[in-house]
Short mmCIF file of N, CA and C in Angstrom, two decimals:
data_model
loop_
_atom_site.label_atom_id
_atom_site.label_comp_id
_atom_site.label_asym_id
_atom_site.label_seq_id
_atom_site.Cartn_x
_atom_site.Cartn_y
_atom_site.Cartn_z
N MET A 1 24.26 -4.51 -27.45
CA MET A 1 22.84 -4.37 -27.19
C MET A 1 22.43 -5.26 -26.02
N ARG A 2 22.93 -6.52 -26.01
CA ARG A 2 22.55 -7.42 -24.93
C ARG A 2 22.97 -6.87 -23.58
N HIS A 3 24.09 -6.15 -23.55
CA HIS A 3 24.57 -5.56 -22.31
C HIS A 3 23.53 -4.61 -21.70
N HIS A 4 22.85 -3.86 -22.51
CA HIS A 4 21.85 -2.91 -22.03
C HIS A 4 20.56 -3.61 -21.61
N ILE A 5 20.21 -4.67 -22.29
CA ILE A 5 18.98 -5.40 -21.97
C ILE A 5 19.08 -6.08 -20.61
N LYS A 6 20.26 -6.57 -20.28
CA LYS A 6 20.39 -7.30 -19.04
C LYS A 6 20.03 -6.43 -17.80
N HIS A 7 20.19 -5.11 -17.93
CA HIS A 7 19.82 -4.23 -16.82
C HIS A 7 18.32 -4.19 -16.60
N PHE A 8 17.56 -4.43 -17.67
CA PHE A 8 16.11 -4.42 -17.58
C PHE A 8 15.53 -5.72 -17.09
N ILE A 9 16.26 -6.82 -17.30
CA ILE A 9 15.71 -8.13 -16.95
C ILE A 9 16.35 -8.74 -15.69
N HIS A 10 17.40 -8.09 -15.19
CA HIS A 10 18.05 -8.61 -13.97
C HIS A 10 17.11 -8.45 -12.78
N ARG A 11 16.98 -9.48 -11.98
CA ARG A 11 16.16 -9.44 -10.76
C ARG A 11 17.03 -9.03 -9.60
N HIS A 12 16.67 -7.94 -8.97
CA HIS A 12 17.46 -7.39 -7.88
C HIS A 12 17.04 -7.91 -6.50
N GLU A 13 15.87 -8.51 -6.45
CA GLU A 13 15.41 -9.07 -5.18
C GLU A 13 16.23 -10.29 -4.83
N PRO A 14 16.61 -10.42 -3.56
CA PRO A 14 17.33 -11.63 -3.16
C PRO A 14 16.40 -12.86 -3.23
N LYS A 15 17.01 -13.99 -3.47
CA LYS A 15 16.22 -15.21 -3.50
C LYS A 15 15.74 -15.53 -2.08
N GLY A 16 14.52 -15.96 -1.96
CA GLY A 16 13.97 -16.27 -0.64
C GLY A 16 13.59 -17.72 -0.56
N ALA A 17 13.16 -18.11 0.61
CA ALA A 17 12.74 -19.50 0.84
C ALA A 17 11.26 -19.66 0.47
N PHE A 18 10.94 -20.81 -0.09
CA PHE A 18 9.56 -21.09 -0.53
C PHE A 18 8.57 -20.91 0.61
N HIS A 19 8.89 -21.44 1.81
CA HIS A 19 7.94 -21.36 2.91
C HIS A 19 7.69 -19.91 3.33
N ALA A 20 8.66 -19.04 3.19
CA ALA A 20 8.49 -17.62 3.49
C ALA A 20 7.57 -16.98 2.46
N HIS A 21 7.73 -17.37 1.21
CA HIS A 21 6.86 -16.83 0.15
C HIS A 21 5.43 -17.32 0.35
N LEU A 22 5.28 -18.57 0.72
CA LEU A 22 3.98 -19.13 0.99
C LEU A 22 3.32 -18.41 2.16
N LYS A 23 4.09 -18.17 3.21
CA LYS A 23 3.57 -17.45 4.37
C LYS A 23 3.11 -16.05 3.98
N SER A 24 3.86 -15.37 3.13
CA SER A 24 3.47 -14.04 2.66
C SER A 24 2.15 -14.09 1.90
N GLY A 25 2.00 -15.08 1.04
CA GLY A 25 0.76 -15.23 0.28
C GLY A 25 -0.43 -15.54 1.18
N ILE A 26 -0.20 -16.37 2.17
CA ILE A 26 -1.28 -16.69 3.13
C ILE A 26 -1.64 -15.44 3.93
N GLY A 27 -0.65 -14.66 4.32
CA GLY A 27 -0.92 -13.42 5.03
C GLY A 27 -1.77 -12.47 4.20
N ALA A 28 -1.45 -12.38 2.93
CA ALA A 28 -2.23 -11.51 2.02
C ALA A 28 -3.66 -12.00 1.89
N VAL A 29 -3.85 -13.31 1.81
CA VAL A 29 -5.21 -13.88 1.73
C VAL A 29 -5.98 -13.53 3.00
N ILE A 30 -5.34 -13.74 4.16
CA ILE A 30 -6.01 -13.43 5.43
C ILE A 30 -6.34 -11.94 5.50
N GLY A 31 -5.40 -11.09 5.08
CA GLY A 31 -5.65 -9.66 5.09
C GLY A 31 -6.82 -9.27 4.20
N MET A 32 -6.83 -9.77 2.98
CA MET A 32 -7.91 -9.42 2.05
C MET A 32 -9.26 -9.99 2.49
N VAL A 33 -9.25 -11.23 3.05
CA VAL A 33 -10.50 -11.81 3.55
C VAL A 33 -11.03 -10.98 4.72
N SER A 34 -10.11 -10.52 5.57
CA SER A 34 -10.52 -9.70 6.69
C SER A 34 -11.12 -8.37 6.24
N VAL A 35 -10.48 -7.74 5.29
CA VAL A 35 -11.02 -6.48 4.75
C VAL A 35 -12.36 -6.72 4.08
N GLY A 36 -12.46 -7.80 3.31
CA GLY A 36 -13.73 -8.15 2.66
C GLY A 36 -14.83 -8.45 3.66
N THR A 37 -14.49 -9.16 4.71
CA THR A 37 -15.48 -9.46 5.76
C THR A 37 -15.94 -8.17 6.44
N LEU A 38 -15.03 -7.28 6.73
CA LEU A 38 -15.39 -6.00 7.32
C LEU A 38 -16.28 -5.22 6.36
N ALA A 39 -15.99 -5.30 5.06
CA ALA A 39 -16.82 -4.61 4.07
C ALA A 39 -18.24 -5.14 4.08
N ILE A 40 -18.38 -6.46 4.10
CA ILE A 40 -19.73 -7.05 4.12
C ILE A 40 -20.44 -6.69 5.43
N THR A 41 -19.73 -6.75 6.54
CA THR A 41 -20.33 -6.46 7.85
C THR A 41 -20.77 -5.01 7.98
N THR A 42 -19.97 -4.10 7.48
CA THR A 42 -20.27 -2.65 7.69
C THR A 42 -21.03 -2.04 6.52
N GLY A 43 -20.99 -2.67 5.37
CA GLY A 43 -21.60 -2.07 4.18
C GLY A 43 -20.73 -1.02 3.52
N ILE A 44 -19.53 -0.85 4.03
CA ILE A 44 -18.58 0.13 3.45
C ILE A 44 -17.76 -0.59 2.37
N PRO A 45 -17.64 -0.05 1.19
CA PRO A 45 -16.91 -0.73 0.09
C PRO A 45 -15.39 -0.68 0.31
N LEU A 46 -14.90 -1.56 1.15
CA LEU A 46 -13.50 -1.52 1.53
C LEU A 46 -12.53 -2.21 0.59
N LEU A 47 -13.02 -3.06 -0.26
CA LEU A 47 -12.11 -3.82 -1.14
C LEU A 47 -11.75 -2.95 -2.36
N ILE A 48 -10.73 -2.13 -2.19
CA ILE A 48 -10.26 -1.30 -3.29
C ILE A 48 -8.90 -1.86 -3.75
N ALA A 49 -8.62 -1.69 -5.00
CA ALA A 49 -7.40 -2.25 -5.60
C ALA A 49 -6.10 -1.85 -4.90
N PRO A 50 -5.95 -0.61 -4.42
CA PRO A 50 -4.68 -0.29 -3.76
C PRO A 50 -4.36 -1.19 -2.54
N PHE A 51 -5.37 -1.76 -1.92
CA PHE A 51 -5.10 -2.63 -0.78
C PHE A 51 -4.39 -3.91 -1.19
N GLY A 52 -4.63 -4.39 -2.41
CA GLY A 52 -3.87 -5.55 -2.90
C GLY A 52 -2.40 -5.24 -3.02
N ALA A 53 -2.08 -4.05 -3.50
CA ALA A 53 -0.69 -3.64 -3.60
C ALA A 53 -0.06 -3.42 -2.21
N THR A 54 -0.87 -2.91 -1.29
CA THR A 54 -0.39 -2.77 0.10
C THR A 54 -0.03 -4.13 0.68
N ALA A 55 -0.86 -5.14 0.37
CA ALA A 55 -0.60 -6.47 0.90
C ALA A 55 0.73 -7.01 0.40
N VAL A 56 1.08 -6.70 -0.87
CA VAL A 56 2.39 -7.13 -1.39
C VAL A 56 3.50 -6.54 -0.53
N LEU A 57 3.40 -5.28 -0.20
CA LEU A 57 4.45 -4.63 0.58
C LEU A 57 4.48 -5.12 2.03
N ILE A 58 3.35 -5.09 2.73
CA ILE A 58 3.40 -5.36 4.17
C ILE A 58 3.57 -6.85 4.47
N PHE A 59 3.12 -7.74 3.58
CA PHE A 59 3.33 -9.18 3.85
C PHE A 59 4.57 -9.71 3.13
N GLY A 60 4.91 -9.17 1.97
CA GLY A 60 6.03 -9.67 1.20
C GLY A 60 7.34 -8.93 1.39
N GLN A 61 7.26 -7.64 1.74
CA GLN A 61 8.47 -6.81 1.90
C GLN A 61 8.38 -5.99 3.20
N PRO A 62 8.21 -6.67 4.33
CA PRO A 62 7.93 -5.93 5.59
C PRO A 62 9.08 -5.04 6.07
N LYS A 63 10.28 -5.23 5.55
CA LYS A 63 11.41 -4.37 5.96
C LYS A 63 11.52 -3.11 5.12
N SER A 64 10.71 -3.03 4.09
CA SER A 64 10.75 -1.83 3.24
C SER A 64 10.22 -0.61 3.99
N PRO A 65 10.86 0.52 3.87
CA PRO A 65 10.32 1.75 4.47
C PRO A 65 8.93 2.06 3.96
N LEU A 66 8.62 1.66 2.74
CA LEU A 66 7.32 1.94 2.13
C LEU A 66 6.22 1.08 2.74
N ALA A 67 6.57 0.03 3.49
CA ALA A 67 5.59 -0.85 4.08
C ALA A 67 5.34 -0.57 5.54
N GLN A 68 5.99 0.43 6.12
CA GLN A 68 5.87 0.69 7.55
C GLN A 68 4.51 1.35 7.86
N PRO A 69 3.98 1.11 9.07
CA PRO A 69 2.67 1.61 9.41
C PRO A 69 2.49 3.12 9.18
N ALA A 70 3.46 3.94 9.53
CA ALA A 70 3.32 5.37 9.32
C ALA A 70 3.15 5.67 7.84
N ASN A 71 3.84 4.93 6.98
CA ASN A 71 3.74 5.15 5.55
C ASN A 71 2.39 4.66 5.02
N VAL A 72 1.96 3.49 5.48
CA VAL A 72 0.69 2.95 5.01
C VAL A 72 -0.46 3.88 5.41
N ILE A 73 -0.60 4.14 6.70
CA ILE A 73 -1.71 4.97 7.18
C ILE A 73 -1.55 6.42 6.72
N GLY A 74 -0.36 6.98 6.93
CA GLY A 74 -0.13 8.37 6.53
C GLY A 74 -0.28 8.59 5.05
N GLY A 75 0.25 7.67 4.25
CA GLY A 75 0.14 7.79 2.79
C GLY A 75 -1.31 7.73 2.32
N TYR A 76 -2.07 6.78 2.91
CA TYR A 76 -3.47 6.65 2.52
C TYR A 76 -4.29 7.88 2.94
N VAL A 77 -4.10 8.34 4.16
CA VAL A 77 -4.89 9.49 4.63
C VAL A 77 -4.55 10.74 3.81
N LEU A 78 -3.27 10.95 3.56
CA LEU A 78 -2.85 12.10 2.77
C LEU A 78 -3.42 12.03 1.34
N ALA A 79 -3.32 10.88 0.73
CA ALA A 79 -3.83 10.71 -0.63
C ALA A 79 -5.36 10.83 -0.65
N ALA A 80 -6.03 10.37 0.40
CA ALA A 80 -7.49 10.52 0.48
C ALA A 80 -7.86 11.99 0.59
N ALA A 81 -7.10 12.76 1.36
CA ALA A 81 -7.39 14.18 1.49
C ALA A 81 -7.25 14.88 0.11
N VAL A 82 -6.18 14.57 -0.60
CA VAL A 82 -5.96 15.19 -1.90
C VAL A 82 -7.05 14.72 -2.87
N GLY A 83 -7.36 13.44 -2.88
CA GLY A 83 -8.37 12.90 -3.79
C GLY A 83 -9.75 13.43 -3.48
N ALA A 84 -10.11 13.50 -2.19
CA ALA A 84 -11.42 14.02 -1.82
C ALA A 84 -11.55 15.53 -2.19
N ALA A 85 -10.52 16.28 -1.96
CA ALA A 85 -10.54 17.71 -2.31
C ALA A 85 -10.69 17.86 -3.84
N ALA A 86 -9.95 17.09 -4.60
CA ALA A 86 -10.02 17.16 -6.05
C ALA A 86 -11.39 16.79 -6.54
N ALA A 87 -11.98 15.72 -5.99
CA ALA A 87 -13.32 15.29 -6.39
C ALA A 87 -14.38 16.31 -5.99
N PHE A 88 -14.18 16.96 -4.86
CA PHE A 88 -15.14 17.98 -4.41
C PHE A 88 -15.13 19.21 -5.31
N PHE A 89 -13.92 19.72 -5.61
CA PHE A 89 -13.79 20.95 -6.36
C PHE A 89 -13.89 20.76 -7.87
N PHE A 90 -13.53 19.57 -8.35
CA PHE A 90 -13.52 19.32 -9.81
C PHE A 90 -14.19 17.98 -10.14
N PRO A 91 -15.45 17.80 -9.79
CA PRO A 91 -16.09 16.49 -10.03
C PRO A 91 -16.19 16.18 -11.51
N GLY A 92 -15.91 14.92 -11.83
CA GLY A 92 -16.08 14.42 -13.18
C GLY A 92 -15.00 14.79 -14.18
N LEU A 93 -13.96 15.49 -13.75
CA LEU A 93 -12.89 15.83 -14.68
C LEU A 93 -11.78 14.79 -14.55
N TRP A 94 -11.66 13.93 -15.56
CA TRP A 94 -10.72 12.83 -15.48
C TRP A 94 -9.28 13.28 -15.33
N TRP A 95 -8.90 14.38 -15.99
CA TRP A 95 -7.52 14.85 -15.96
C TRP A 95 -7.13 15.38 -14.59
N VAL A 96 -8.11 15.76 -13.80
CA VAL A 96 -7.83 16.20 -12.42
C VAL A 96 -7.31 15.05 -11.59
N ALA A 97 -7.75 13.84 -11.92
CA ALA A 97 -7.25 12.64 -11.20
C ALA A 97 -5.75 12.51 -11.37
N ALA A 98 -5.26 12.77 -12.57
CA ALA A 98 -3.82 12.69 -12.83
C ALA A 98 -3.06 13.73 -12.01
N ILE A 99 -3.57 14.95 -12.00
CA ILE A 99 -2.93 16.02 -11.22
C ILE A 99 -2.99 15.69 -9.74
N ALA A 100 -4.14 15.21 -9.27
CA ALA A 100 -4.26 14.86 -7.82
C ALA A 100 -3.31 13.75 -7.43
N ALA A 101 -3.13 12.76 -8.33
CA ALA A 101 -2.16 11.67 -8.03
C ALA A 101 -0.76 12.26 -7.89
N GLY A 102 -0.39 13.17 -8.80
CA GLY A 102 0.94 13.79 -8.72
C GLY A 102 1.10 14.61 -7.45
N ILE A 103 0.07 15.35 -7.07
CA ILE A 103 0.14 16.13 -5.83
C ILE A 103 0.25 15.21 -4.63
N ALA A 104 -0.52 14.12 -4.62
CA ALA A 104 -0.46 13.18 -3.49
C ALA A 104 0.93 12.56 -3.37
N ILE A 105 1.53 12.19 -4.51
CA ILE A 105 2.86 11.60 -4.48
C ILE A 105 3.88 12.59 -3.97
N ALA A 106 3.84 13.82 -4.47
CA ALA A 106 4.79 14.85 -4.02
C ALA A 106 4.62 15.10 -2.53
N ALA A 107 3.38 15.16 -2.05
CA ALA A 107 3.14 15.40 -0.63
C ALA A 107 3.62 14.26 0.22
N MET A 108 3.39 12.99 -0.23
CA MET A 108 3.88 11.84 0.53
C MET A 108 5.41 11.89 0.62
N LEU A 109 6.05 12.19 -0.47
CA LEU A 109 7.51 12.27 -0.45
C LEU A 109 7.99 13.38 0.46
N ALA A 110 7.36 14.53 0.40
CA ALA A 110 7.77 15.67 1.24
C ALA A 110 7.58 15.37 2.71
N LEU A 111 6.51 14.65 3.05
CA LEU A 111 6.22 14.34 4.45
C LEU A 111 6.82 13.01 4.92
N ARG A 112 7.52 12.33 4.02
CA ARG A 112 8.18 11.05 4.31
C ARG A 112 7.20 9.96 4.75
N VAL A 113 6.05 9.90 4.10
CA VAL A 113 5.07 8.85 4.33
C VAL A 113 4.70 8.20 3.02
N THR A 114 5.71 7.97 2.19
CA THR A 114 5.49 7.41 0.85
C THR A 114 4.99 5.98 0.95
N HIS A 115 3.85 5.73 0.32
CA HIS A 115 3.26 4.41 0.22
C HIS A 115 2.73 4.29 -1.21
N PRO A 116 3.46 3.65 -2.11
CA PRO A 116 3.07 3.64 -3.51
C PRO A 116 1.61 3.30 -3.82
N PRO A 117 1.02 2.30 -3.15
CA PRO A 117 -0.38 2.05 -3.46
C PRO A 117 -1.31 3.22 -3.18
N ALA A 118 -0.94 4.07 -2.25
CA ALA A 118 -1.77 5.24 -1.94
C ALA A 118 -1.82 6.22 -3.08
N GLY A 119 -0.83 6.16 -3.98
CA GLY A 119 -0.85 7.03 -5.14
C GLY A 119 -2.06 6.79 -6.05
N ALA A 120 -2.70 5.64 -5.89
CA ALA A 120 -3.90 5.32 -6.69
C ALA A 120 -5.17 5.89 -6.05
N VAL A 121 -5.12 6.32 -4.80
CA VAL A 121 -6.34 6.75 -4.11
C VAL A 121 -7.02 7.95 -4.79
N PRO A 122 -6.27 8.96 -5.26
CA PRO A 122 -6.97 10.04 -5.98
C PRO A 122 -7.70 9.53 -7.24
N LEU A 123 -7.14 8.49 -7.88
CA LEU A 123 -7.82 7.91 -9.04
C LEU A 123 -9.12 7.22 -8.60
N VAL A 124 -9.08 6.58 -7.45
CA VAL A 124 -10.28 5.96 -6.90
C VAL A 124 -11.31 7.04 -6.56
N ALA A 125 -10.83 8.14 -5.96
CA ALA A 125 -11.74 9.23 -5.55
C ALA A 125 -12.47 9.82 -6.76
N LEU A 126 -11.75 10.03 -7.85
CA LEU A 126 -12.36 10.68 -9.01
C LEU A 126 -12.97 9.71 -10.01
N GLY A 127 -12.64 8.43 -9.88
CA GLY A 127 -13.15 7.46 -10.84
C GLY A 127 -14.22 6.54 -10.28
N SER A 128 -14.67 6.79 -9.07
CA SER A 128 -15.69 5.94 -8.45
C SER A 128 -16.67 6.81 -7.66
N HIS A 129 -17.57 6.14 -7.00
CA HIS A 129 -18.54 6.86 -6.16
C HIS A 129 -17.99 7.17 -4.78
N LEU A 130 -16.77 6.70 -4.49
CA LEU A 130 -16.19 6.97 -3.18
C LEU A 130 -15.67 8.40 -3.13
N GLY A 131 -16.06 9.11 -2.14
CA GLY A 131 -15.58 10.45 -1.99
C GLY A 131 -15.79 10.92 -0.54
N GLY A 132 -15.16 12.00 -0.17
CA GLY A 132 -15.35 12.59 1.14
C GLY A 132 -15.10 11.65 2.28
N LEU A 133 -16.05 11.60 3.20
CA LEU A 133 -15.90 10.79 4.41
C LEU A 133 -15.85 9.30 4.11
N THR A 134 -16.55 8.86 3.10
CA THR A 134 -16.51 7.44 2.77
C THR A 134 -15.12 7.02 2.33
N LEU A 135 -14.47 7.86 1.53
CA LEU A 135 -13.10 7.59 1.10
C LEU A 135 -12.14 7.52 2.30
N PHE A 136 -12.30 8.46 3.24
CA PHE A 136 -11.45 8.43 4.44
C PHE A 136 -11.73 7.17 5.27
N ALA A 137 -12.98 6.82 5.42
CA ALA A 137 -13.33 5.61 6.17
C ALA A 137 -12.72 4.37 5.54
N VAL A 138 -12.80 4.30 4.20
CA VAL A 138 -12.27 3.14 3.49
C VAL A 138 -10.75 3.02 3.70
N VAL A 139 -10.01 4.10 3.44
CA VAL A 139 -8.56 3.98 3.53
C VAL A 139 -8.08 3.82 4.97
N LEU A 140 -8.77 4.48 5.91
CA LEU A 140 -8.36 4.37 7.31
C LEU A 140 -8.68 2.99 7.88
N LEU A 141 -9.90 2.53 7.71
CA LEU A 141 -10.27 1.21 8.24
C LEU A 141 -9.45 0.10 7.55
N GLY A 142 -9.39 0.14 6.24
CA GLY A 142 -8.64 -0.90 5.52
C GLY A 142 -7.17 -0.88 5.82
N GLY A 143 -6.58 0.30 5.84
CA GLY A 143 -5.15 0.43 6.15
C GLY A 143 -4.81 -0.04 7.55
N VAL A 144 -5.60 0.38 8.52
CA VAL A 144 -5.34 -0.01 9.92
C VAL A 144 -5.53 -1.52 10.08
N LEU A 145 -6.55 -2.07 9.47
CA LEU A 145 -6.78 -3.52 9.58
C LEU A 145 -5.65 -4.32 8.97
N LEU A 146 -5.21 -3.91 7.79
CA LEU A 146 -4.10 -4.63 7.15
C LEU A 146 -2.81 -4.53 7.97
N VAL A 147 -2.52 -3.36 8.50
CA VAL A 147 -1.33 -3.21 9.34
C VAL A 147 -1.43 -4.05 10.60
N ALA A 148 -2.60 -4.07 11.25
CA ALA A 148 -2.77 -4.88 12.46
C ALA A 148 -2.57 -6.38 12.18
N ILE A 149 -3.10 -6.84 11.06
CA ILE A 149 -2.93 -8.25 10.70
C ILE A 149 -1.45 -8.53 10.38
N ALA A 150 -0.80 -7.59 9.73
CA ALA A 150 0.63 -7.78 9.40
C ALA A 150 1.49 -7.86 10.67
N VAL A 151 1.15 -7.05 11.67
CA VAL A 151 1.91 -7.09 12.93
C VAL A 151 1.83 -8.49 13.55
N VAL A 152 0.64 -9.03 13.60
CA VAL A 152 0.44 -10.40 14.17
C VAL A 152 1.09 -11.43 13.23
N HIS A 153 0.87 -11.29 11.96
CA HIS A 153 1.39 -12.24 10.96
C HIS A 153 2.89 -12.40 11.05
N HIS A 154 3.59 -11.30 11.26
CA HIS A 154 5.07 -11.37 11.27
C HIS A 154 5.64 -11.87 12.60
N LEU A 155 4.78 -12.18 13.56
CA LEU A 155 5.21 -12.84 14.78
C LEU A 155 5.30 -14.35 14.59
N ILE A 156 4.68 -14.86 13.53
CA ILE A 156 4.68 -16.28 13.23
C ILE A 156 5.97 -16.62 12.48
N PRO A 157 6.66 -17.70 12.86
CA PRO A 157 7.90 -18.05 12.15
C PRO A 157 7.64 -18.37 10.69
N PRO A 158 8.57 -18.03 9.81
CA PRO A 158 9.76 -17.25 10.04
C PRO A 158 9.40 -15.81 10.33
N ARG A 159 9.87 -15.35 11.47
CA ARG A 159 9.53 -14.01 11.97
C ARG A 159 10.27 -12.92 11.20
N HIS A 160 9.55 -11.80 11.10
CA HIS A 160 10.14 -10.57 10.56
C HIS A 160 9.81 -9.46 11.54
N GLN A 161 10.73 -8.56 11.71
CA GLN A 161 10.44 -7.42 12.56
C GLN A 161 9.55 -6.47 11.81
N TYR A 162 8.32 -6.35 12.29
CA TYR A 162 7.34 -5.44 11.69
C TYR A 162 6.47 -4.89 12.83
N PRO A 163 6.41 -3.60 12.95
CA PRO A 163 7.12 -2.61 12.16
C PRO A 163 8.60 -2.55 12.57
N LEU A 164 9.39 -1.92 11.67
CA LEU A 164 10.79 -1.71 12.01
C LEU A 164 10.87 -0.78 13.25
N ARG A 165 11.88 -0.98 14.03
CA ARG A 165 12.05 -0.19 15.25
C ARG A 165 12.64 1.19 14.90
N ALA A 166 12.19 2.17 15.61
CA ALA A 166 12.73 3.53 15.44
C ALA A 166 14.09 3.57 16.09
N PRO A 167 15.04 4.29 15.50
CA PRO A 167 16.37 4.39 16.09
C PRO A 167 16.31 5.14 17.43
N SER A 168 17.15 4.74 18.35
CA SER A 168 17.21 5.43 19.64
C SER A 168 17.87 6.77 19.47
N PRO A 169 17.39 7.76 20.25
CA PRO A 169 18.00 9.11 20.11
C PRO A 169 19.42 9.18 20.62
#
């Protein structure tokens, strides 16, 4: 029995340096403060929960394919389109949010722009007052701002290549 349990509790992430972890946390704080400041300045409700999960990926796991700018922006825009359509055609139906999340995930995988936090956007679309153009504005502005901050953040030592470079043809 213990043999099976160890697969569930084993940590697969490599051990990192404390200062790198601290830098990632500081980057996330700067990213969230920037998004919050933009929210206050514009009046657009930009502080949505999926952005916290995005911060984990882009500041803590910048080499992950799921953290790359095309995945962040593409995943959010795609999920917003699915969520906005679901909210428009089926307003107030909670179970449509589950179907829309599944459709968004399948579409992200098919188009190779998978960004796990974006899977929550259809839930945001159907479970809040955000819909249509506001939802697109939120995910586009917030996603672009977080990616821009991550690009600058990863230039500070210890440096990480972000975004990853595309392979040469």
